[in-house]
mmCIF file with all atom_site columns, C-alpha atoms in Angstrom:
data_model
loop_
_atom_site.group_PDB
_atom_site.id
_atom_site.type_symbol
_atom_site.label_atom_id
_atom_site.label_alt_id
_atom_site.label_comp_id
_atom_site.label_asym_id
_atom_site.label_entity_id
_atom_site.label_seq_id
_atom_site.pdbx_PDB_ins_code
_atom_site.Cartn_x
_atom_site.Cartn_y
_atom_site.Cartn_z
_atom_site.occupancy
_atom_site.B_iso_or_equiv
_atom_site.pdbx_formal_charge
_atom_site.auth_seq_id
_atom_site.auth_comp_id
_atom_site.auth_asym_id
_atom_site.auth_atom_id
_atom_site.pdbx_PDB_model_num
ATOM 1   C CA . UNK C 1 1   ? 89.198  -63.962 14.233  1.00 0.00 ? 570 UNK C CA 1
ATOM 2   C CA . UNK C 1 2   ? 87.533  -66.237 12.096  1.00 0.00 ? 571 UNK C CA 1
ATOM 3   C CA . UNK C 1 3   ? 89.486  -67.875 9.449   1.00 0.00 ? 572 UNK C CA 1
ATOM 4   C CA . UNK C 1 4   ? 86.946  -69.612 7.203   1.00 0.00 ? 573 UNK C CA 1
ATOM 5   C CA . UNK C 1 5   ? 88.936  -72.803 5.713   1.00 0.00 ? 574 UNK C CA 1
ATOM 6   C CA . UNK C 1 6   ? 87.607  -75.327 2.505   1.00 0.00 ? 575 UNK C CA 1
ATOM 7   C CA . UNK C 1 7   ? 86.471  -78.262 3.380   1.00 0.00 ? 576 UNK C CA 1
ATOM 8   C CA . UNK C 1 8   ? 87.632  -80.582 1.507   1.00 0.00 ? 577 UNK C CA 1
ATOM 9   C CA . UNK C 1 9   ? 91.548  -79.526 1.330   1.00 0.00 ? 578 UNK C CA 1
ATOM 10  C CA . UNK C 1 10  ? 92.013  -77.383 5.137   1.00 0.00 ? 579 UNK C CA 1
ATOM 11  C CA . UNK C 1 11  ? 93.135  -74.736 2.819   1.00 0.00 ? 580 UNK C CA 1
ATOM 12  C CA . UNK C 1 12  ? 92.756  -71.049 3.742   1.00 0.00 ? 581 UNK C CA 1
ATOM 13  C CA . UNK C 1 13  ? 90.548  -69.069 1.773   1.00 0.00 ? 582 UNK C CA 1
ATOM 14  C CA . UNK C 1 14  ? 89.680  -66.122 3.942   1.00 0.00 ? 583 UNK C CA 1
ATOM 15  C CA . UNK C 1 15  ? 88.962  -64.962 7.236   1.00 0.00 ? 584 UNK C CA 1
ATOM 16  C CA . UNK C 1 16  ? 85.977  -62.236 8.688   1.00 0.00 ? 585 UNK C CA 1
ATOM 17  C CA . UNK C 1 17  ? 88.814  -59.590 8.843   1.00 0.00 ? 586 UNK C CA 1
ATOM 18  C CA . UNK C 1 18  ? 87.772  -58.667 4.487   1.00 0.00 ? 587 UNK C CA 1
ATOM 19  C CA . UNK C 1 19  ? 84.684  -58.033 6.484   1.00 0.00 ? 588 UNK C CA 1
ATOM 20  C CA . UNK C 1 20  ? 82.803  -60.685 4.163   1.00 0.00 ? 589 UNK C CA 1
ATOM 21  C CA . UNK C 1 21  ? 79.207  -59.783 3.021   1.00 0.00 ? 590 UNK C CA 1
ATOM 22  C CA . UNK C 1 22  ? 76.227  -60.982 0.649   1.00 0.00 ? 591 UNK C CA 1
ATOM 23  C CA . UNK C 1 23  ? 76.153  -61.700 -2.835  1.00 0.00 ? 592 UNK C CA 1
ATOM 24  C CA . UNK C 1 24  ? 73.544  -60.250 -4.537  1.00 0.00 ? 593 UNK C CA 1
ATOM 25  C CA . UNK C 1 25  ? 72.492  -59.735 -8.510  1.00 0.00 ? 594 UNK C CA 1
ATOM 26  C CA . UNK C 1 26  ? 71.386  -57.653 -10.322 1.00 0.00 ? 595 UNK C CA 1
ATOM 27  C CA . UNK C 1 27  ? 67.680  -56.580 -9.372  1.00 0.00 ? 596 UNK C CA 1
ATOM 28  C CA . UNK C 1 28  ? 69.511  -56.495 -5.813  1.00 0.00 ? 597 UNK C CA 1
ATOM 29  C CA . UNK C 1 29  ? 68.150  -59.284 -4.162  1.00 0.00 ? 598 UNK C CA 1
ATOM 30  C CA . UNK C 1 30  ? 70.511  -61.981 -1.974  1.00 0.00 ? 599 UNK C CA 1
ATOM 31  C CA . UNK C 1 31  ? 71.609  -64.828 -3.829  1.00 0.00 ? 600 UNK C CA 1
ATOM 32  C CA . UNK C 1 32  ? 71.418  -67.521 -0.686  1.00 0.00 ? 601 UNK C CA 1
ATOM 33  C CA . UNK C 1 33  ? 74.297  -69.643 -0.557  1.00 0.00 ? 602 UNK C CA 1
ATOM 34  C CA . UNK C 1 34  ? 77.533  -66.980 -1.275  1.00 0.00 ? 603 UNK C CA 1
ATOM 35  C CA . UNK C 1 35  ? 78.892  -64.732 0.024   1.00 0.00 ? 604 UNK C CA 1
ATOM 36  C CA . UNK C 1 36  ? 82.040  -62.271 -0.600  1.00 0.00 ? 605 UNK C CA 1
ATOM 37  C CA . UNK C 1 37  ? 84.768  -59.850 0.137   1.00 0.00 ? 606 UNK C CA 1
ATOM 38  C CA . UNK C 1 38  ? 86.564  -57.065 -1.144  1.00 0.00 ? 607 UNK C CA 1
ATOM 39  C CA . UNK C 1 39  ? 90.894  -56.821 -2.603  1.00 0.00 ? 608 UNK C CA 1
ATOM 40  C CA . UNK C 1 40  ? 93.055  -54.119 -2.651  1.00 0.00 ? 609 UNK C CA 1
ATOM 41  C CA . UNK C 1 41  ? 95.868  -53.760 -3.471  1.00 0.00 ? 610 UNK C CA 1
ATOM 42  C CA . UNK C 1 42  ? 98.921  -53.155 -0.681  1.00 0.00 ? 611 UNK C CA 1
ATOM 43  C CA . UNK C 1 43  ? 103.156 -53.110 0.253   1.00 0.00 ? 612 UNK C CA 1
ATOM 44  C CA . UNK C 1 44  ? 103.928 -57.129 0.489   1.00 0.00 ? 613 UNK C CA 1
ATOM 45  C CA . UNK C 1 45  ? 106.978 -55.679 2.959   1.00 0.00 ? 614 UNK C CA 1
ATOM 46  C CA . UNK C 1 46  ? 104.311 -53.955 5.223   1.00 0.00 ? 615 UNK C CA 1
ATOM 47  C CA . UNK C 1 47  ? 101.054 -55.207 4.428   1.00 0.00 ? 616 UNK C CA 1
ATOM 48  C CA . UNK C 1 48  ? 100.335 -52.058 4.624   1.00 0.00 ? 617 UNK C CA 1
ATOM 49  C CA . UNK C 1 49  ? 97.239  -50.639 1.658   1.00 0.00 ? 618 UNK C CA 1
ATOM 50  C CA . UNK C 1 50  ? 98.766  -48.190 -0.730  1.00 0.00 ? 619 UNK C CA 1
ATOM 51  C CA . UNK C 1 51  ? 97.540  -45.375 -2.279  1.00 0.00 ? 620 UNK C CA 1
ATOM 52  C CA . UNK C 1 52  ? 97.061  -46.827 -6.489  1.00 0.00 ? 621 UNK C CA 1
ATOM 53  C CA . UNK C 1 53  ? 97.687  -42.818 -7.456  1.00 0.00 ? 622 UNK C CA 1
ATOM 54  C CA . UNK C 1 54  ? 94.508  -40.812 -8.313  1.00 0.00 ? 623 UNK C CA 1
ATOM 55  C CA . UNK C 1 55  ? 95.939  -38.074 -6.917  1.00 0.00 ? 624 UNK C CA 1
ATOM 56  C CA . UNK C 1 56  ? 93.233  -35.118 -6.107  1.00 0.00 ? 625 UNK C CA 1
ATOM 57  C CA . UNK C 1 57  ? 90.638  -37.011 -8.657  1.00 0.00 ? 626 UNK C CA 1
ATOM 58  C CA . UNK C 1 58  ? 88.788  -38.572 -6.042  1.00 0.00 ? 627 UNK C CA 1
ATOM 59  C CA . UNK C 1 59  ? 89.252  -34.752 -3.625  1.00 0.00 ? 628 UNK C CA 1
ATOM 60  C CA . UNK C 1 60  ? 92.353  -36.441 -1.721  1.00 0.00 ? 629 UNK C CA 1
ATOM 61  C CA . UNK C 1 61  ? 94.941  -33.896 -0.951  1.00 0.00 ? 630 UNK C CA 1
ATOM 62  C CA . UNK C 1 62  ? 98.192  -33.325 -2.946  1.00 0.00 ? 631 UNK C CA 1
ATOM 63  C CA . UNK C 1 63  ? 99.307  -36.413 -5.257  1.00 0.00 ? 632 UNK C CA 1
ATOM 64  C CA . UNK C 1 64  ? 101.599 -38.030 -3.577  1.00 0.00 ? 633 UNK C CA 1
ATOM 65  C CA . UNK C 1 65  ? 105.046 -38.870 -4.865  1.00 0.00 ? 634 UNK C CA 1
ATOM 66  C CA . UNK C 1 66  ? 104.657 -42.853 -5.277  1.00 0.00 ? 635 UNK C CA 1
ATOM 67  C CA . UNK C 1 67  ? 107.260 -45.213 -4.897  1.00 0.00 ? 636 UNK C CA 1
ATOM 68  C CA . UNK C 1 68  ? 108.366 -47.418 -7.847  1.00 0.00 ? 637 UNK C CA 1
ATOM 69  C CA . UNK C 1 69  ? 110.007 -48.768 -5.281  1.00 0.00 ? 638 UNK C CA 1
ATOM 70  C CA . UNK C 1 70  ? 106.996 -50.223 -3.696  1.00 0.00 ? 639 UNK C CA 1
ATOM 71  C CA . UNK C 1 71  ? 105.818 -54.730 -4.327  1.00 0.00 ? 640 UNK C CA 1
ATOM 72  C CA . UNK C 1 72  ? 101.722 -54.344 -4.380  1.00 0.00 ? 641 UNK C CA 1
ATOM 73  C CA . UNK C 1 73  ? 100.610 -57.530 -3.818  1.00 0.00 ? 642 UNK C CA 1
ATOM 74  C CA . UNK C 1 74  ? 96.854  -58.527 -3.785  1.00 0.00 ? 643 UNK C CA 1
ATOM 75  C CA . UNK C 1 75  ? 96.128  -59.410 -0.233  1.00 0.00 ? 644 UNK C CA 1
ATOM 76  C CA . UNK C 1 76  ? 94.117  -62.281 -0.902  1.00 0.00 ? 645 UNK C CA 1
ATOM 77  C CA . UNK C 1 77  ? 96.140  -63.528 -3.198  1.00 0.00 ? 646 UNK C CA 1
ATOM 78  C CA . UNK C 1 78  ? 99.771  -63.372 -1.894  1.00 0.00 ? 647 UNK C CA 1
ATOM 79  C CA . UNK C 1 79  ? 101.443 -66.589 -0.894  1.00 0.00 ? 648 UNK C CA 1
ATOM 80  C CA . UNK C 1 80  ? 102.771 -64.516 2.189   1.00 0.00 ? 649 UNK C CA 1
ATOM 81  C CA . UNK C 1 81  ? 99.846  -61.219 2.992   1.00 0.00 ? 650 UNK C CA 1
ATOM 82  C CA . UNK C 1 82  ? 97.208  -63.160 1.059   1.00 0.00 ? 651 UNK C CA 1
ATOM 83  C CA . UNK C 1 83  ? 95.900  -67.305 0.994   1.00 0.00 ? 652 UNK C CA 1
ATOM 84  C CA . UNK C 1 84  ? 97.553  -68.331 -1.282  1.00 0.00 ? 653 UNK C CA 1
ATOM 85  C CA . UNK C 1 85  ? 95.343  -68.579 -3.970  1.00 0.00 ? 654 UNK C CA 1
ATOM 86  C CA . UNK C 1 86  ? 96.069  -69.538 -7.830  1.00 0.00 ? 655 UNK C CA 1
ATOM 87  C CA . UNK C 1 87  ? 94.396  -68.512 -10.585 1.00 0.00 ? 656 UNK C CA 1
ATOM 88  C CA . UNK C 1 88  ? 92.765  -71.305 -13.063 1.00 0.00 ? 657 UNK C CA 1
ATOM 89  C CA . UNK C 1 89  ? 91.537  -71.276 -16.775 1.00 0.00 ? 658 UNK C CA 1
ATOM 90  C CA . UNK C 1 90  ? 88.389  -72.367 -17.323 1.00 0.00 ? 659 UNK C CA 1
ATOM 91  C CA . UNK C 1 91  ? 85.641  -71.938 -19.234 1.00 0.00 ? 660 UNK C CA 1
ATOM 92  C CA . UNK C 1 92  ? 81.369  -72.003 -17.867 1.00 0.00 ? 661 UNK C CA 1
ATOM 93  C CA . UNK C 1 93  ? 81.033  -75.449 -20.069 1.00 0.00 ? 662 UNK C CA 1
ATOM 94  C CA . UNK C 1 94  ? 84.334  -76.666 -17.507 1.00 0.00 ? 663 UNK C CA 1
ATOM 95  C CA . UNK C 1 95  ? 82.079  -74.224 -14.214 1.00 0.00 ? 664 UNK C CA 1
ATOM 96  C CA . UNK C 1 96  ? 79.444  -75.596 -14.784 1.00 0.00 ? 665 UNK C CA 1
ATOM 97  C CA . UNK C 1 97  ? 80.246  -79.219 -14.019 1.00 0.00 ? 666 UNK C CA 1
ATOM 98  C CA . UNK C 1 98  ? 82.851  -78.694 -11.865 1.00 0.00 ? 667 UNK C CA 1
ATOM 99  C CA . UNK C 1 99  ? 79.747  -76.462 -9.506  1.00 0.00 ? 668 UNK C CA 1
ATOM 100 C CA . UNK C 1 100 ? 77.752  -79.554 -10.479 1.00 0.00 ? 669 UNK C CA 1
ATOM 101 C CA . UNK C 1 101 ? 80.197  -82.571 -9.200  1.00 0.00 ? 670 UNK C CA 1
ATOM 102 C CA . UNK C 1 102 ? 80.880  -79.598 -5.928  1.00 0.00 ? 671 UNK C CA 1
ATOM 103 C CA . UNK C 1 103 ? 77.620  -79.241 -4.971  1.00 0.00 ? 672 UNK C CA 1
ATOM 104 C CA . UNK C 1 104 ? 76.939  -82.870 -4.819  1.00 0.00 ? 673 UNK C CA 1
ATOM 105 C CA . UNK C 1 105 ? 80.227  -82.904 -2.393  1.00 0.00 ? 674 UNK C CA 1
ATOM 106 C CA . UNK C 1 106 ? 79.516  -80.636 0.178   1.00 0.00 ? 675 UNK C CA 1
ATOM 107 C CA . UNK C 1 107 ? 76.441  -82.219 -0.266  1.00 0.00 ? 676 UNK C CA 1
ATOM 108 C CA . UNK C 1 108 ? 78.071  -84.876 0.925   1.00 0.00 ? 677 UNK C CA 1
ATOM 109 C CA . UNK C 1 109 ? 80.418  -83.863 3.398   1.00 0.00 ? 678 UNK C CA 1
ATOM 110 C CA . UNK C 1 110 ? 77.504  -81.606 4.802   1.00 0.00 ? 679 UNK C CA 1
ATOM 111 C CA . UNK C 1 111 ? 75.553  -84.376 5.693   1.00 0.00 ? 680 UNK C CA 1
ATOM 112 C CA . UNK C 1 112 ? 78.342  -86.082 7.202   1.00 0.00 ? 681 UNK C CA 1
ATOM 113 C CA . UNK C 1 113 ? 79.736  -83.490 9.524   1.00 0.00 ? 682 UNK C CA 1
ATOM 114 C CA . UNK C 1 114 ? 77.613  -84.516 13.387  1.00 0.00 ? 683 UNK C CA 1
ATOM 115 C CA . UNK C 1 115 ? 78.175  -80.779 13.639  1.00 0.00 ? 684 UNK C CA 1
ATOM 116 C CA . UNK C 1 116 ? 76.072  -79.931 10.776  1.00 0.00 ? 685 UNK C CA 1
ATOM 117 C CA . UNK C 1 117 ? 72.341  -79.468 11.764  1.00 0.00 ? 686 UNK C CA 1
ATOM 118 C CA . UNK C 1 118 ? 69.747  -81.491 8.816   1.00 0.00 ? 687 UNK C CA 1
ATOM 119 C CA . UNK C 1 119 ? 68.044  -77.601 8.393   1.00 0.00 ? 688 UNK C CA 1
ATOM 120 C CA . UNK C 1 120 ? 71.858  -76.454 7.561   1.00 0.00 ? 689 UNK C CA 1
ATOM 121 C CA . UNK C 1 121 ? 72.038  -79.563 5.435   1.00 0.00 ? 690 UNK C CA 1
ATOM 122 C CA . UNK C 1 122 ? 68.479  -79.115 3.570   1.00 0.00 ? 691 UNK C CA 1
ATOM 123 C CA . UNK C 1 123 ? 69.007  -75.471 3.395   1.00 0.00 ? 692 UNK C CA 1
ATOM 124 C CA . UNK C 1 124 ? 72.516  -75.735 0.964   1.00 0.00 ? 693 UNK C CA 1
ATOM 125 C CA . UNK C 1 125 ? 70.168  -77.843 -0.901  1.00 0.00 ? 694 UNK C CA 1
ATOM 126 C CA . UNK C 1 126 ? 67.415  -75.812 -2.143  1.00 0.00 ? 695 UNK C CA 1
ATOM 127 C CA . UNK C 1 127 ? 70.124  -72.647 -2.387  1.00 0.00 ? 696 UNK C CA 1
ATOM 128 C CA . UNK C 1 128 ? 72.613  -74.647 -4.455  1.00 0.00 ? 697 UNK C CA 1
ATOM 129 C CA . UNK C 1 129 ? 70.240  -74.738 -7.357  1.00 0.00 ? 698 UNK C CA 1
ATOM 130 C CA . UNK C 1 130 ? 69.428  -70.720 -7.372  1.00 0.00 ? 699 UNK C CA 1
ATOM 131 C CA . UNK C 1 131 ? 73.118  -69.608 -6.856  1.00 0.00 ? 700 UNK C CA 1
ATOM 132 C CA . UNK C 1 132 ? 74.630  -72.041 -9.312  1.00 0.00 ? 701 UNK C CA 1
ATOM 133 C CA . UNK C 1 133 ? 72.651  -70.785 -12.225 1.00 0.00 ? 702 UNK C CA 1
ATOM 134 C CA . UNK C 1 134 ? 73.645  -66.862 -10.243 1.00 0.00 ? 703 UNK C CA 1
ATOM 135 C CA . UNK C 1 135 ? 77.274  -67.743 -10.283 1.00 0.00 ? 704 UNK C CA 1
ATOM 136 C CA . UNK C 1 136 ? 76.961  -69.701 -14.356 1.00 0.00 ? 705 UNK C CA 1
ATOM 137 C CA . UNK C 1 137 ? 75.070  -66.147 -15.288 1.00 0.00 ? 706 UNK C CA 1
ATOM 138 C CA . UNK C 1 138 ? 77.573  -64.469 -14.412 1.00 0.00 ? 707 UNK C CA 1
ATOM 139 C CA . UNK C 1 139 ? 80.664  -66.914 -16.089 1.00 0.00 ? 708 UNK C CA 1
ATOM 140 C CA . UNK C 1 140 ? 82.258  -64.478 -18.276 1.00 0.00 ? 709 UNK C CA 1
ATOM 141 C CA . UNK C 1 141 ? 83.666  -61.834 -15.674 1.00 0.00 ? 710 UNK C CA 1
ATOM 142 C CA . UNK C 1 142 ? 85.298  -64.452 -13.464 1.00 0.00 ? 711 UNK C CA 1
ATOM 143 C CA . UNK C 1 143 ? 88.216  -65.286 -13.207 1.00 0.00 ? 712 UNK C CA 1
ATOM 144 C CA . UNK C 1 144 ? 88.812  -68.577 -11.194 1.00 0.00 ? 713 UNK C CA 1
ATOM 145 C CA . UNK C 1 145 ? 90.929  -69.515 -7.962  1.00 0.00 ? 714 UNK C CA 1
ATOM 146 C CA . UNK C 1 146 ? 91.999  -72.364 -6.202  1.00 0.00 ? 715 UNK C CA 1
ATOM 147 C CA . UNK C 1 147 ? 92.822  -72.902 -2.280  1.00 0.00 ? 716 UNK C CA 1
ATOM 148 C CA . UNK C 1 148 ? 96.825  -72.855 -2.007  1.00 0.00 ? 717 UNK C CA 1
ATOM 149 C CA . UNK C 1 149 ? 96.404  -77.126 -2.563  1.00 0.00 ? 718 UNK C CA 1
ATOM 150 C CA . UNK C 1 150 ? 95.644  -76.341 -6.178  1.00 0.00 ? 719 UNK C CA 1
ATOM 151 C CA . UNK C 1 151 ? 93.012  -79.261 -5.602  1.00 0.00 ? 720 UNK C CA 1
ATOM 152 C CA . UNK C 1 152 ? 90.084  -79.695 -8.943  1.00 0.00 ? 721 UNK C CA 1
ATOM 153 C CA . UNK C 1 153 ? 87.873  -81.179 -6.017  1.00 0.00 ? 722 UNK C CA 1
ATOM 154 C CA . UNK C 1 154 ? 88.485  -78.376 -3.299  1.00 0.00 ? 723 UNK C CA 1
ATOM 155 C CA . UNK C 1 155 ? 86.827  -75.332 -2.777  1.00 0.00 ? 724 UNK C CA 1
ATOM 156 C CA . UNK C 1 156 ? 87.217  -71.959 -5.465  1.00 0.00 ? 725 UNK C CA 1
ATOM 157 C CA . UNK C 1 157 ? 86.793  -67.713 -5.035  1.00 0.00 ? 726 UNK C CA 1
ATOM 158 C CA . UNK C 1 158 ? 85.712  -65.919 -8.050  1.00 0.00 ? 727 UNK C CA 1
ATOM 159 C CA . UNK C 1 159 ? 87.079  -62.754 -8.259  1.00 0.00 ? 728 UNK C CA 1
ATOM 160 C CA . UNK C 1 160 ? 85.304  -60.039 -11.032 1.00 0.00 ? 729 UNK C CA 1
ATOM 161 C CA . UNK C 1 161 ? 85.828  -56.101 -10.764 1.00 0.00 ? 730 UNK C CA 1
ATOM 162 C CA . UNK C 1 162 ? 83.602  -54.624 -9.683  1.00 0.00 ? 731 UNK C CA 1
ATOM 163 C CA . UNK C 1 163 ? 82.489  -51.098 -11.528 1.00 0.00 ? 732 UNK C CA 1
ATOM 164 C CA . UNK C 1 164 ? 85.616  -48.547 -11.508 1.00 0.00 ? 733 UNK C CA 1
ATOM 165 C CA . UNK C 1 165 ? 86.938  -50.849 -9.421  1.00 0.00 ? 734 UNK C CA 1
ATOM 166 C CA . UNK C 1 166 ? 90.305  -51.490 -9.962  1.00 0.00 ? 735 UNK C CA 1
ATOM 167 C CA . UNK C 1 167 ? 91.061  -54.739 -7.540  1.00 0.00 ? 736 UNK C CA 1
ATOM 168 C CA . UNK C 1 168 ? 88.535  -57.747 -7.541  1.00 0.00 ? 737 UNK C CA 1
ATOM 169 C CA . UNK C 1 169 ? 86.344  -58.465 -5.536  1.00 0.00 ? 738 UNK C CA 1
ATOM 170 C CA . UNK C 1 170 ? 85.729  -62.847 -4.712  1.00 0.00 ? 739 UNK C CA 1
ATOM 171 C CA . UNK C 1 171 ? 83.292  -64.765 -4.613  1.00 0.00 ? 740 UNK C CA 1
ATOM 172 C CA . UNK C 1 172 ? 82.903  -67.315 -2.226  1.00 0.00 ? 741 UNK C CA 1
ATOM 173 C CA . UNK C 1 173 ? 80.540  -70.913 -1.809  1.00 0.00 ? 742 UNK C CA 1
ATOM 174 C CA . UNK C 1 174 ? 79.862  -70.588 2.109   1.00 0.00 ? 743 UNK C CA 1
ATOM 175 C CA . UNK C 1 175 ? 78.438  -74.435 2.562   1.00 0.00 ? 744 UNK C CA 1
ATOM 176 C CA . UNK C 1 176 ? 82.108  -75.477 1.077   1.00 0.00 ? 745 UNK C CA 1
ATOM 177 C CA . UNK C 1 177 ? 84.047  -73.591 4.558   1.00 0.00 ? 746 UNK C CA 1
ATOM 178 C CA . UNK C 1 178 ? 84.297  -74.092 7.844   1.00 0.00 ? 747 UNK C CA 1
ATOM 179 C CA . UNK C 1 179 ? 85.072  -71.069 10.039  1.00 0.00 ? 748 UNK C CA 1
ATOM 180 C CA . UNK C 1 180 ? 87.544  -71.528 12.732  1.00 0.00 ? 749 UNK C CA 1
ATOM 181 C CA . UNK C 1 181 ? 87.833  -69.183 14.981  1.00 0.00 ? 750 UNK C CA 1
ATOM 182 C CA . UNK C 1 182 ? 91.662  -67.837 16.010  1.00 0.00 ? 751 UNK C CA 1
#
């Protein structure tokens, strides 16, 4: 398993168990430098996925009785099941400022890291304007999340609800993450 940690705080943000996949724009083109994961509601006590109560609407079997005593939590956000992400308010102007400052800091961190070869730094430098433009174009759709330490200079997750989805998809800046094998 690979755990992805914030390059600045060391906080865990996601894992490969969530099967990260590329972000695509409205035309289906991959946005370089970003990846995303889908979330779901789970039982807080067991971590098991839960039927959200659509009954037979999608061709399932008989409608099951819903247990109202079960506490449902998001498997990415929750502090015990997920990664303890915290939602923060952010307007487009603040988001633009964050991205500018953050991308400069990521580039500097990559340059300082002996394990990161020059072509990776160059690829990030070339991808940053593209993914920042994309992220800013979607800013009105996002909810913004910090990592567990709530460090404003650390990595963030950008959550949005895809068409027809009841749980959010979380977008991350890939170069801002350190991969740690467990």
